[in-house]
Amino acid sequence: MKHVGVLGYPIKHSISPLFQQAALDERGIDARYERFEVSDSELPAFLETVRNDEWLGVNITIPHKEAALTYMDQLSTEVRSIGALNTVVNDRSVLVGANTDIGGFLNALESQGHSVGGSRAVVLGSGGAARAVVAGLQDAEAEFVVVVSRTFGRAQALVTSLTRRGARPVVVAVDWDEAGLRTALRQATLLVNATPIGMRGGGAEGKSPVSTGMLHRELTVFDAVYNPTYTPLLRDAREAGATTISGLDMLVYQGAEAFELWTGVEAPIETMMAAAREALEGWKAHV
Ligand code: NAP
C-alpha cells in the first residue's frame, strides 16, 4: 500500500482525506491518504520521508506553502512564478513542487460556465489564495485585475511581483474603502473573495466582505471560502441576480489535479465533489 496525505499545522479540520480517499478507492488504487500535523521544525525530516518508494507525494497547506520550496529538487513553472506550492510529487525519489491552486481556481470557474478570458476582475485580499487567483487570471488573459486589500502595501507587493511574470493583463492595487470598491465593482464582471471573511469558525463568521448594494446581475461572484459552502457573500450575490461559484469547487479541482500528478490516473470529479459536500455536512454536525 502507498502513502499520500496533507501536511499542515493545525490540520484536524482538513477535509482533503475524505474526498481524496474516495477518489483512490473509486479508481482501485491501493493507497491511504491521511492528515499529518507537522510543525516548522519537523517539516524537513517529514519531506525526506516522502522520497521513499512507498510515498506518492503530499499536499502542503498553511503554514508550510512557502517554507517547503527549500526542500524540493524541482519546481513547476507555477511555483517559481508565485513562490508557493501546495503539492509535492515523489517522482522516483525526486521531490517535485507543484501548485494546483491556480488550475483549481480556473477549472472551478470554467466548470460553471464562466469564461475567464476578457474578465474584468476585482480580487479581495492579498494572501496565498489571492496570489493563485491573480496568477490564474493572468494565465487566462483577463482584461484587467484590481486587487483590493486592507493592507495596501501587501496588495502592491503582490501586483509588483506578478506583473514581472507577464505583461498581460493590467493588474492594479487599490485601497479597501467603500468608494474605491464601489467604482471597481461597477465595471467588473468577476468578484473574487480571497479573504477568510465569512469562514465558519473564523473571526468574521457570518459576515460578507462587501455591502449588498455593490453587487449586480452582470457579476460572477466566486468565494474562496468553502466552509460553509454557501457563504453570506454568495447568498447576497444570488439575491442580487449574480452568478455564484463556491470555493468548494476550487478545493476539489485543486485536489483533482494533485491526484492526477500523483497517480497518472484521471480524477473522478463527481465522486470527489460528492464526498467533499458530505464531509462538510459532517463537519457541521460535529461543531
Ligand atoms: P492568507 O494568506 O492569510 O491571506 C488572507 C488575506 O485576507 C490577507 O490579505 C488578509 O489581509 C485578508 N484579510 C483577513 N481578514 C480580513 C478582514 N477581516 N478584512 C479584510 N481583509 C482580511 O490566507 P489565504 O491562504 O489566502 O486564504 C484566504 C481564504 O481562502 C481562507 O478562507 C482559505 O480557507 C481560503 N482558501 C480556499 C482555497 C480553496 O481551494 N477554495 C484555497 C486556498 C485558500 P492582511 O494581509 O491585512 O492580514
Tab-separated table of N, CA and C and ligand atoms in Angstrom, residues 62 65 101 124-130 149-151 154 176 193-197 199 204 222-226 247-248 250-252 254, ligand 1:
chain	number	residue	atom	x	y	z
A	62	ILE	N	-1.291	25.494	4.989
A	62	ILE	CA	-0.801	26.511	5.932
A	62	ILE	C	-0.191	25.838	7.160
A	65	LYS	N	3.387	26.406	2.919
A	65	LYS	CA	3.346	26.507	1.454
A	65	LYS	C	4.580	27.192	0.859
A	101	ASP	N	-3.447	25.160	-7.005
A	101	ASP	CA	-4.497	26.146	-6.673
A	101	ASP	C	-4.865	26.981	-7.903
A	124	LEU	N	-10.433	40.431	-3.710
A	124	LEU	CA	-10.326	40.930	-2.342
A	124	LEU	C	-9.308	40.087	-1.583
A	125	GLY	N	-8.264	40.746	-1.007
A	125	GLY	CA	-7.234	40.029	-0.252
A	125	GLY	C	-5.941	39.971	-1.034
A	126	SER	N	-4.843	39.760	-0.293
A	126	SER	CA	-3.534	39.722	-0.967
A	126	SER	C	-2.643	38.631	-0.379
A	127	GLY	N	-3.254	37.570	0.167
A	127	GLY	CA	-2.501	36.451	0.723
A	127	GLY	C	-2.282	35.351	-0.316
A	128	GLY	N	-2.100	34.121	0.179
A	128	GLY	CA	-1.775	32.998	-0.699
A	128	GLY	C	-2.855	32.705	-1.728
A	129	ALA	N	-4.126	32.710	-1.296
A	129	ALA	CA	-5.211	32.402	-2.238
A	129	ALA	C	-5.271	33.481	-3.317
A	130	ALA	N	-5.105	34.745	-2.914
A	130	ALA	CA	-5.154	35.852	-3.883
A	130	ALA	C	-4.039	35.717	-4.926
A	149	SER	N	-7.021	45.331	-0.884
A	149	SER	CA	-6.571	44.711	0.353
A	149	SER	C	-6.556	45.730	1.468
A	150	ARG	N	-6.872	45.266	2.687
A	150	ARG	CA	-6.851	46.219	3.816
A	150	ARG	C	-5.412	46.640	4.111
A	151	THR	N	-4.422	45.813	3.714
A	151	THR	CA	-3.015	46.205	3.854
A	151	THR	C	-2.520	46.548	2.457
A	154	ARG	N	0.735	45.242	0.980
A	154	ARG	CA	0.778	43.817	0.613
A	154	ARG	C	0.169	43.615	-0.780
A	176	TRP	N	-8.781	49.491	0.292
A	176	TRP	CA	-10.085	48.910	0.628
A	176	TRP	C	-10.947	49.998	1.285
A	193	ASN	N	-13.639	36.690	-3.616
A	193	ASN	CA	-13.247	36.897	-2.225
A	193	ASN	C	-12.119	35.933	-1.902
A	194	ALA	N	-10.905	36.482	-1.685
A	194	ALA	CA	-9.760	35.649	-1.284
A	194	ALA	C	-9.314	36.033	0.126
A	195	THR	N	-10.281	36.474	0.952
A	195	THR	CA	-10.024	36.689	2.383
A	195	THR	C	-10.815	35.614	3.144
A	196	PRO	N	-10.528	35.449	4.454
A	196	PRO	CA	-11.325	34.465	5.221
A	196	PRO	C	-12.661	35.009	5.720
A	197	ILE	N	-13.070	36.201	5.272
A	197	ILE	CA	-14.342	36.776	5.763
A	197	ILE	C	-15.497	35.849	5.366
A	199	MET	N	-15.838	32.832	6.822
A	199	MET	CA	-15.435	31.445	7.093
A	199	MET	C	-15.976	30.966	8.446
A	204	ALA	N	-14.583	36.501	11.317
A	204	ALA	CA	-15.630	37.229	10.586
A	204	ALA	C	-16.704	36.262	10.068
A	222	PHE	N	-17.188	34.647	-7.007
A	222	PHE	CA	-16.524	33.422	-6.548
A	222	PHE	C	-16.001	33.664	-5.142
A	223	ASP	N	-16.340	32.776	-4.206
A	223	ASP	CA	-15.849	32.907	-2.830
A	223	ASP	C	-14.873	31.768	-2.547
A	224	ALA	N	-13.594	32.114	-2.256
A	224	ALA	CA	-12.605	31.062	-1.959
A	224	ALA	C	-12.943	30.322	-0.673
A	225	VAL	N	-13.686	30.980	0.212
A	225	VAL	CA	-14.122	30.308	1.445
A	225	VAL	C	-15.038	29.144	1.054
A	226	TYR	N	-14.770	27.959	1.608
A	226	TYR	CA	-15.591	26.798	1.225
A	226	TYR	C	-16.373	26.205	2.395
A	247	GLY	N	-16.167	28.137	-3.200
A	247	GLY	CA	-14.767	27.739	-3.019
A	247	GLY	C	-14.599	26.229	-2.944
A	248	LEU	N	-15.697	25.530	-2.649
A	248	LEU	CA	-15.593	24.068	-2.587
A	248	LEU	C	-15.201	23.509	-3.956
A	250	MET	N	-13.224	24.957	-6.141
A	250	MET	CA	-11.770	25.146	-6.288
A	250	MET	C	-11.013	24.101	-5.463
A	251	LEU	N	-11.505	23.854	-4.242
A	251	LEU	CA	-10.834	22.879	-3.377
A	251	LEU	C	-10.792	21.504	-4.046
A	252	VAL	N	-11.922	21.115	-4.630
A	252	VAL	CA	-11.993	19.789	-5.248
A	252	VAL	C	-11.155	19.752	-6.536
A	254	GLN	N	-8.485	21.603	-7.258
A	254	GLN	CA	-7.043	21.585	-6.970
A	254	GLN	C	-6.630	20.199	-6.490
B	1	NAP	P1	-3.821	34.439	3.963
B	1	NAP	O1	-2.582	34.148	3.182
B	1	NAP	O2	-3.763	34.546	5.449
B	1	NAP	O3	-4.434	35.806	3.360
B	1	NAP	C1	-5.651	36.336	3.839
B	1	NAP	C2	-5.916	37.694	3.193
B	1	NAP	O4	-7.191	38.149	3.683
B	1	NAP	C3	-4.900	38.778	3.582
B	1	NAP	O5	-4.773	39.679	2.501
B	1	NAP	C4	-5.582	39.452	4.779
B	1	NAP	O6	-5.205	40.796	4.945
B	1	NAP	C5	-7.029	39.423	4.315
B	1	NAP	N1	-7.965	39.514	5.444
B	1	NAP	C6	-8.079	38.672	6.501
B	1	NAP	N2	-9.083	39.062	7.311
B	1	NAP	C7	-9.592	40.209	6.761
B	1	NAP	C8	-10.635	41.111	7.145
B	1	NAP	N3	-11.357	40.906	8.237
B	1	NAP	N4	-10.880	42.175	6.340
B	1	NAP	C9	-10.152	42.380	5.209
B	1	NAP	N5	-9.145	41.557	4.791
B	1	NAP	C10	-8.875	40.487	5.572
B	1	NAP	O7	-4.943	33.348	3.684
B	1	NAP	P2	-5.172	32.519	2.300
B	1	NAP	O8	-4.391	31.274	2.349
B	1	NAP	O9	-5.004	33.460	1.187
B	1	NAP	O10	-6.716	32.089	2.471
B	1	NAP	C11	-7.789	33.026	2.350
B	1	NAP	C12	-9.112	32.259	2.341
B	1	NAP	O11	-9.168	31.453	1.170
B	1	NAP	C13	-9.261	31.293	3.534
B	1	NAP	O12	-10.603	31.308	3.971
B	1	NAP	C14	-8.908	29.942	2.935
B	1	NAP	O13	-9.572	28.872	3.594
B	1	NAP	C15	-9.436	30.105	1.518
B	1	NAP	N6	-8.759	29.235	0.542
B	1	NAP	C16	-9.543	28.423	-0.194
B	1	NAP	C17	-8.983	27.605	-1.159
B	1	NAP	C18	-9.883	26.713	-1.959
B	1	NAP	O14	-9.392	25.766	-2.574
B	1	NAP	N7	-11.172	27.008	-2.016
B	1	NAP	C19	-7.591	27.605	-1.377
B	1	NAP	C20	-6.803	28.456	-0.601
B	1	NAP	C21	-7.405	29.274	0.366
B	1	NAP	P3	-3.882	41.216	5.778
B	1	NAP	O15	-2.716	40.906	4.886
B	1	NAP	O16	-4.092	42.647	6.035
B	1	NAP	O17	-3.894	40.358	7.030
